[in-house]
Short mmCIF file of C-alpha atoms in Angstrom, two decimals:
data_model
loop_
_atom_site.label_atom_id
_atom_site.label_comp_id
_atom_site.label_asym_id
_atom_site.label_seq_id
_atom_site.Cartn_x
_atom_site.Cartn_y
_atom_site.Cartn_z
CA UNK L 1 43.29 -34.85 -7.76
CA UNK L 2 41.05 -31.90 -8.43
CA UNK L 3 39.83 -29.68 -5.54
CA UNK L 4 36.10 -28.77 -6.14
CA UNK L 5 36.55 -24.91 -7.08
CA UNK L 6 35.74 -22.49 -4.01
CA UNK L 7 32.19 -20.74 -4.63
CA UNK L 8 32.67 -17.01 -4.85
CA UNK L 9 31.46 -15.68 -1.77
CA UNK L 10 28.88 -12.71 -1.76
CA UNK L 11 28.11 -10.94 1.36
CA UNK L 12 24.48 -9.76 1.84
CA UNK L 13 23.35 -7.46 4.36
CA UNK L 14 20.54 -6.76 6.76
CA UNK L 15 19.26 -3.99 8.21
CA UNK L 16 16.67 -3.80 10.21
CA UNK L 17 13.07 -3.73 7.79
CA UNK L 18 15.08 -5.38 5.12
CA UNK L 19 13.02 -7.95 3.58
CA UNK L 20 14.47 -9.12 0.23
CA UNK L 21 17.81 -10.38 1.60
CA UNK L 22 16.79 -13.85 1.84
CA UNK L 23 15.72 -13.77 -1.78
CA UNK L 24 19.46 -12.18 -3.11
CA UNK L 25 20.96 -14.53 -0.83
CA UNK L 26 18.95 -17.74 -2.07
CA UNK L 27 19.52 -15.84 -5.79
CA UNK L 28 22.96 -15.83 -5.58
CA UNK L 29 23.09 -19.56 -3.75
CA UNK L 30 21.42 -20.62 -7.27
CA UNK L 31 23.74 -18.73 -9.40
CA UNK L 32 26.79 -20.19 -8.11
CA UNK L 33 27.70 -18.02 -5.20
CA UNK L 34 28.17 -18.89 -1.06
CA UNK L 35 25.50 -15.96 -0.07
CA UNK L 36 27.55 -14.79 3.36
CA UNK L 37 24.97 -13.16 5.75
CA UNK L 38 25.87 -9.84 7.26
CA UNK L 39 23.92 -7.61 10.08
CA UNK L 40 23.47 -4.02 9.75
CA UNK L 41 25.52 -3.51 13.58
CA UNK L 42 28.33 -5.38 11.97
CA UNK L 43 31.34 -3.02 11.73
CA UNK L 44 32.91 -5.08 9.56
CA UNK L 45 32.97 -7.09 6.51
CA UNK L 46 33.29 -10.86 6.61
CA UNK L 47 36.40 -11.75 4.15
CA UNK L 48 34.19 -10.65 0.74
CA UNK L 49 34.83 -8.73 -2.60
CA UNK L 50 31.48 -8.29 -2.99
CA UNK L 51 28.84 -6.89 -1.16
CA UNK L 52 24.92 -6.76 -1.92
CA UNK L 53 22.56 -4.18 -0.23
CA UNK L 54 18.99 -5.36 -0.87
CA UNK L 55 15.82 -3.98 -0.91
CA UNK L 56 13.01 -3.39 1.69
CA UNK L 57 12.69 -0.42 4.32
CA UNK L 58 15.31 0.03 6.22
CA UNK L 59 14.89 1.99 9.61
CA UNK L 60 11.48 2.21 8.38
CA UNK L 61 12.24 4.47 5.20
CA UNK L 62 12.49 7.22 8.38
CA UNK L 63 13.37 10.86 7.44
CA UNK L 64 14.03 9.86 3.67
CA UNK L 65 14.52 6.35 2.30
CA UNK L 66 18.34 5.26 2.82
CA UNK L 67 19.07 8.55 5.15
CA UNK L 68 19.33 6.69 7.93
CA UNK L 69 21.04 3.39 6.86
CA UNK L 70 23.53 5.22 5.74
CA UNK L 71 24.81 5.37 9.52
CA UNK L 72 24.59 1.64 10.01
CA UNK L 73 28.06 0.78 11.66
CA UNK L 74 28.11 -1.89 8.64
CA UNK L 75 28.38 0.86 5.88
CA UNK L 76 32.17 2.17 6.82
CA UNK L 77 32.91 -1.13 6.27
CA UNK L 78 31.20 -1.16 2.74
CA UNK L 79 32.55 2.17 1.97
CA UNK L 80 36.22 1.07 2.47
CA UNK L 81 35.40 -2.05 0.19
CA UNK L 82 34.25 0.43 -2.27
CA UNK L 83 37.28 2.71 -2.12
CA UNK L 84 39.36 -0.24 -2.62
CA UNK L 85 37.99 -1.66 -5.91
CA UNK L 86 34.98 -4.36 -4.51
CA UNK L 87 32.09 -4.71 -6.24
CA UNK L 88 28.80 -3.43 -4.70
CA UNK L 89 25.32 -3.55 -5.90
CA UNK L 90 22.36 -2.03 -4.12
CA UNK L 91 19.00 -2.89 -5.25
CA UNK L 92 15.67 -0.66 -4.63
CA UNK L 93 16.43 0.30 -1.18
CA UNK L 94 19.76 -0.74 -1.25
CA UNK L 95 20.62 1.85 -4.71
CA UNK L 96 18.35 4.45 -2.16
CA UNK L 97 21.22 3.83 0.92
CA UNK L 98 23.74 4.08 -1.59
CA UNK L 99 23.14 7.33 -3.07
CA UNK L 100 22.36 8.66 0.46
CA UNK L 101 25.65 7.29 1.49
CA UNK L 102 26.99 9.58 -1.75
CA UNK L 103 28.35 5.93 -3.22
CA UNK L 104 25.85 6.80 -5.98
CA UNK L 105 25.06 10.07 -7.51
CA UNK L 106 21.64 11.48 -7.57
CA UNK L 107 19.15 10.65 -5.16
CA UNK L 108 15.86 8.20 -5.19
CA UNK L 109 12.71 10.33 -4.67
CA UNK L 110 8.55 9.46 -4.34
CA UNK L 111 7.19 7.88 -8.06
CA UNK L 112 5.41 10.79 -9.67
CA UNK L 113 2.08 8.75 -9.75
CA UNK L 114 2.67 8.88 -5.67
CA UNK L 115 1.30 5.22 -5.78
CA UNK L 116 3.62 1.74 -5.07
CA UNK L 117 4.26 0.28 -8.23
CA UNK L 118 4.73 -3.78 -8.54
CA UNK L 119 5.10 -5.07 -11.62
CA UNK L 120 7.52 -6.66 -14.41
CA UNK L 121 9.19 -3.74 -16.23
CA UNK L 122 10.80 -3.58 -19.47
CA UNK L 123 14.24 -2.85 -19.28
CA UNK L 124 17.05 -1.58 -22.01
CA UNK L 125 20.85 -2.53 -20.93
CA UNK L 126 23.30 0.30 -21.81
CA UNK L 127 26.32 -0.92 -20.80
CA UNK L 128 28.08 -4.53 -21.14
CA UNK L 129 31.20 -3.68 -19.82
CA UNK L 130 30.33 -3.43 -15.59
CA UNK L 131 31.32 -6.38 -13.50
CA UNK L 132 26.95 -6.22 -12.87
CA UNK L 133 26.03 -6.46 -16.71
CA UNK L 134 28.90 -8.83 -18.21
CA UNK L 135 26.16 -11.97 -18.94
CA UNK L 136 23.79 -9.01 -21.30
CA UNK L 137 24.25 -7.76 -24.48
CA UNK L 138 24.76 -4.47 -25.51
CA UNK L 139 20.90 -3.00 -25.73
CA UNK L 140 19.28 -6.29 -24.82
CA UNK L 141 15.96 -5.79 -23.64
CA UNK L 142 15.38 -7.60 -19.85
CA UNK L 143 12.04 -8.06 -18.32
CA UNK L 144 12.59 -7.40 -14.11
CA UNK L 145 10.32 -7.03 -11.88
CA UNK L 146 10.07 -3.26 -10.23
CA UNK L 147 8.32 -2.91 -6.62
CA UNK L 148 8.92 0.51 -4.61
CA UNK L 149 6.95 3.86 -3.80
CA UNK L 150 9.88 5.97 -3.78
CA UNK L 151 12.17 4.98 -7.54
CA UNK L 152 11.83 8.45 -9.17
CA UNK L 153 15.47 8.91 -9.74
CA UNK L 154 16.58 12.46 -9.66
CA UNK L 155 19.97 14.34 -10.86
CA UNK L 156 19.79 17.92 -11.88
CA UNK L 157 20.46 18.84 -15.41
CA UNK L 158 24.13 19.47 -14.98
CA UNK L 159 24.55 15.84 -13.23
CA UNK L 160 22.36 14.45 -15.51
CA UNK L 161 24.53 15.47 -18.50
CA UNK L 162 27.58 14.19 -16.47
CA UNK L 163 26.34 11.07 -15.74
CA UNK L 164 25.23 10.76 -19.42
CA UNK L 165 28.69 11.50 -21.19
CA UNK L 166 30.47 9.33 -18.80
CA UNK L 167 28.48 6.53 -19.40
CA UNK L 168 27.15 6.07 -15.88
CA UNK L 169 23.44 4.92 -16.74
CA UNK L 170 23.70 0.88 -16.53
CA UNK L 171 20.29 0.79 -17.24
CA UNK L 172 17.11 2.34 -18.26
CA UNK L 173 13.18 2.00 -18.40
CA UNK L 174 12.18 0.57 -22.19
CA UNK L 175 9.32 3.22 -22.83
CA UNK L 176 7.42 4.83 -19.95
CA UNK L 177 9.11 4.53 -16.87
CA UNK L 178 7.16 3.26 -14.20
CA UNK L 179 8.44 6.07 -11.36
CA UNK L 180 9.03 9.44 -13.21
CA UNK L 181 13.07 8.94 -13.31
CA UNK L 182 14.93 11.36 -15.26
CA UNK L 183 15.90 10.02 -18.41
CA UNK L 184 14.56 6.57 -17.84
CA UNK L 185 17.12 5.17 -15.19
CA UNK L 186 16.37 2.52 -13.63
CA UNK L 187 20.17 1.65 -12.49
CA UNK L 188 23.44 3.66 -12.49
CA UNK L 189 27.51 2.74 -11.94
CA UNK L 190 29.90 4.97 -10.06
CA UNK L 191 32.76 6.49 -11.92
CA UNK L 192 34.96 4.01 -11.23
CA UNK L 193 32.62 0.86 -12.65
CA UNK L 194 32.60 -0.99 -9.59
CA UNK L 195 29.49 0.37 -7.15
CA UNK L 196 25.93 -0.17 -9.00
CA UNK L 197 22.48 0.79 -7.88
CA UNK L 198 19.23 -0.36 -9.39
CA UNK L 199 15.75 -0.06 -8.65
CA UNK L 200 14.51 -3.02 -10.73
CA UNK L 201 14.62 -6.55 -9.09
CA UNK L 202 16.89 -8.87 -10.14
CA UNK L 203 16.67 -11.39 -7.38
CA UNK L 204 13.10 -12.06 -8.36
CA UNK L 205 13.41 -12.76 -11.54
CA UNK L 206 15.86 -16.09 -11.81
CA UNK L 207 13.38 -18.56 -11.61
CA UNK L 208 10.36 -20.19 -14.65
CA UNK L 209 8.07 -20.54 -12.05
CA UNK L 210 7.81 -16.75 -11.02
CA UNK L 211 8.09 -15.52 -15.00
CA UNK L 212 11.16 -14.01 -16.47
CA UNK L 213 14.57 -15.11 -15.41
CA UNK L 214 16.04 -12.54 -16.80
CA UNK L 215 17.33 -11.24 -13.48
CA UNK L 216 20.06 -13.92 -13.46
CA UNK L 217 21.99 -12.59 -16.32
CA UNK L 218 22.01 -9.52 -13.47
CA UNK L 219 23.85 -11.55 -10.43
CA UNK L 220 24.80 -14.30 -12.44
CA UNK L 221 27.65 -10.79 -14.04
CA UNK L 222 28.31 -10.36 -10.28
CA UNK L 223 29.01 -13.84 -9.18
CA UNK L 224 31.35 -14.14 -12.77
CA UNK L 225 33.40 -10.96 -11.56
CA UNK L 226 33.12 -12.07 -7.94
CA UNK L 227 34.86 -15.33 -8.84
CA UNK L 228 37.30 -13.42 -10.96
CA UNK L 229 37.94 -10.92 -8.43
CA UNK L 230 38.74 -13.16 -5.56
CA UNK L 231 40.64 -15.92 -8.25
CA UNK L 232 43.01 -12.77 -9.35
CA UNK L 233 44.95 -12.34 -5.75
CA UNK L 234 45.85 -16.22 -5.31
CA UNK L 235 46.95 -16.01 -8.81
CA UNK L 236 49.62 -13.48 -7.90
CA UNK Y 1 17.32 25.69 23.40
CA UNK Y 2 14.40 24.87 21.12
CA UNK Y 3 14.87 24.67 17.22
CA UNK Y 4 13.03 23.69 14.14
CA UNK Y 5 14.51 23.02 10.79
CA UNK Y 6 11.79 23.36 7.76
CA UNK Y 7 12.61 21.02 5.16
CA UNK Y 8 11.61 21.92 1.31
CA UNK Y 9 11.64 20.21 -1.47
CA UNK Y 10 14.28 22.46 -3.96
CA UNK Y 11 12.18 25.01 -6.49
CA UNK Y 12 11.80 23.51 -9.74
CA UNK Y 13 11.66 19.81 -8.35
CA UNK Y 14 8.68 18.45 -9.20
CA UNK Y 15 6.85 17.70 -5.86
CA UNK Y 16 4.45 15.01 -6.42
CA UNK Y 17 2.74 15.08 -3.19
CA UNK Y 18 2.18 18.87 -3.30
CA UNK Y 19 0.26 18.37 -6.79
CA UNK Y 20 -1.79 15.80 -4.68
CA UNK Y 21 -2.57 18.47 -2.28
CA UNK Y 22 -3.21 21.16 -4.65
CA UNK Y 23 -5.48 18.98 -6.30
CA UNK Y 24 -7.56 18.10 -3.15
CA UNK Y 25 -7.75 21.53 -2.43
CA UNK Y 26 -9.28 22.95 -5.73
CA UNK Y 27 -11.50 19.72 -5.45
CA UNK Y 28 -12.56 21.08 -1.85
CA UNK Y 29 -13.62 24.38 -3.62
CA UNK Y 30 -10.48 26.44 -2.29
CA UNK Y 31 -8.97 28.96 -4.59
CA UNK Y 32 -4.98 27.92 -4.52
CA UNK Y 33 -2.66 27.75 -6.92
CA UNK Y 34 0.24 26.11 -5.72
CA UNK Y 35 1.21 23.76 -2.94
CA UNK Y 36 4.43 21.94 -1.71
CA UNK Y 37 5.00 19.75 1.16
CA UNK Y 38 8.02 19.59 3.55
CA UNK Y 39 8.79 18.40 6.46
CA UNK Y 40 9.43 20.14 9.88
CA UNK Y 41 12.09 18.62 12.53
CA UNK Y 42 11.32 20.20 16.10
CA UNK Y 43 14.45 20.01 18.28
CA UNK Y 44 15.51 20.52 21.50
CA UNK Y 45 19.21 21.49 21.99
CA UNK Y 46 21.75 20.90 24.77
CA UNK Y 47 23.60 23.79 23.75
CA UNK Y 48 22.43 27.11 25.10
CA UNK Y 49 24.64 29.28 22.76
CA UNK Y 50 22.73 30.61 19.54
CA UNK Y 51 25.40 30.95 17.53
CA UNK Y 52 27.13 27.64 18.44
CA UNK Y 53 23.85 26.07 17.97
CA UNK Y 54 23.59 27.29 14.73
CA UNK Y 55 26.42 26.22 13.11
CA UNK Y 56 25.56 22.70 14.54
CA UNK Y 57 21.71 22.70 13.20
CA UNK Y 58 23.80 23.77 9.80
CA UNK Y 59 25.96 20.14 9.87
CA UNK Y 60 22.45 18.65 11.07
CA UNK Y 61 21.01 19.63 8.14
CA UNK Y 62 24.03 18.70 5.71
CA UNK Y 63 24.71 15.49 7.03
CA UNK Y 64 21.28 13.89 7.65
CA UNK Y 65 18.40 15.96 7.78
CA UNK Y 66 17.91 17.07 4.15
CA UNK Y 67 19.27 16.22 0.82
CA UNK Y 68 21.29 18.72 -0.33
CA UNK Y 69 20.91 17.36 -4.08
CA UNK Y 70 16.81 17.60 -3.95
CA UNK Y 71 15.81 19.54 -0.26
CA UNK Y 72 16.35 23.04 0.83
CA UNK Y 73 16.76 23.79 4.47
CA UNK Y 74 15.89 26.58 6.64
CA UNK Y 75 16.75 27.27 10.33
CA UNK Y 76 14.77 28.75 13.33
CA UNK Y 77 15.86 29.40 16.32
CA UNK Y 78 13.74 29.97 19.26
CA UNK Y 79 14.24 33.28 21.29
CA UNK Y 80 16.42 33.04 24.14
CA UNK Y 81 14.39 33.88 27.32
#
């Protein structure tokens, strides 16, 4: 008799002005995964290998967008699953907490045009070989949908060439980017290959009825290396 | 003891919101040149001791209130009376 294969369980988190963690959750739900809900004042992790951080405004974007969600009791927890080879993927405000939380280089700074931008964005994949990325192709073009006021990505020139010769830009604008980044990112790994942070949307975009679905090659690579990541210790 | 920290955005960062300023301005008829925007944290300190107080202010700044990788800090401390 076969047992009905275990869904890979993804843990999404709230924090307080969050607003797109239903969406990643019902994403993920879609793609495969058992979305497991997780609150900001948690201090711990429910028994995941992956963690999302979605977007919105935490704490209100307060002080500087992520600065202050970087505190939530919730992040030592996502730290240590960091440090110990999970998978984490911020998106918008989520890549913002994670670079604030120094997870992510750089920082996440107001679009040069100083105006919201909301709209689908052409997008160039530069790497294949992240547990976020394994469904594209090696300088496929994706169509995601971008909505923030603060996705001018920053690194000074000396991190910018670091982060360029170690391969560290996941992904970048196609043509003009829509926030000022340097060097077109629009999404960047850690060192290490397993933290990403994005500002693009890819929980929006998995369905015909809202337009492209190319977002789902996105989570649909996490919930692949989820299920490989928590299908590799019972294997042992 | 009262504090404030001025927050800058680093020289050579392109401040977007100062350009919107310096625009308005020259559109007002004012004869500027430049303009940048920070931000200015008031505080009011339990600790009476200056220097103490500044090397805390110093881990405020570090840890929290700017970014080190885009924001220059400065601190100013009120008089002791």
């Amino acid at each position: 008799m076969t047992r009905p294969e275990a869904k890979p369980r993804v843990a999404v988190v709230t924090f307080p002005g969050s607003n797109d963690d239903r969406d990643a959750a019902l994403a993920l739900e879609r793609l495969g995964a058992q979305p497991v809900p997780v609150w900001h004042a948690d201090g711990e992790l429910p028994d995941v290998r992956t963690v999302v951080l979605p977007g919105g405004f935490s704490y209100g974007d307060y002080l500087r967008a992520g600065a202050l969600a970087r505190f939530a009791p919730v992040m030592e927890a996502v730290r240590a699953l960091a440090a110990d080879g999970g998978l984490v993927l911020g998106i918008c405000n989520g890549f913002q907490v994670l670079c604030e939380a120094g997870l992510l280089p750089g920082a996440l700074r107001a679009n040069h045009s100083l105006s919201f931008v909301c709209r689908d964005v052409p997008l160039t994949v530069e790497r294949t070989d992240t547990p976020f990325t394994g469904r594209c192709e090696q300088g496929q073009r994706l169509s995601i949908p971008v909505k923030h006021g603060e996705g001018c990505f920053f690194a000074d020139p000396e991190l910018l060439a670091e982060l360029e010769a170690s391969g560290q830009v996941a992904l970048r604008y196609a043509g003009e980017s829509p926030n000022g980044s340097v060097a077109g990112i629009a999404g960047v790994v850690n060192a290490e290959g397993n933290v990403m942070g994005l500002m693009p949307h890819p929980e929006h975009a998995v369905d015909p009825l809202t337009g492209s679905t190319d977002g789902a090659l996105m989570l649909g690579s996490l919930v692949d290396a989820t299920r490989r990541a928590t299908a590799e210790p019972a294997a042992v | 003891m009262r504090a404030t920290v001025l927050v800058r955005p680093k020289p050579g960062i392109l401040d977007p919101q100062g350009e919107a300023v310096l625009g308005s301005l020259q559109q007002l008829g004012f004869a500027v040149d430049g303009a940048r925007v920070g931000r200015v944290v008031d505080l009011e300190l339990r600790d009476a001791d200056s220097r103490q107080a500044r090397a805390e202010l110093e881990r405020m700044c570090e840890q929290l209130l700017a970014n080190p990788l885009i924001e220059s800090y400065e601190i100013e401390l009120a008089q002791e009376t």
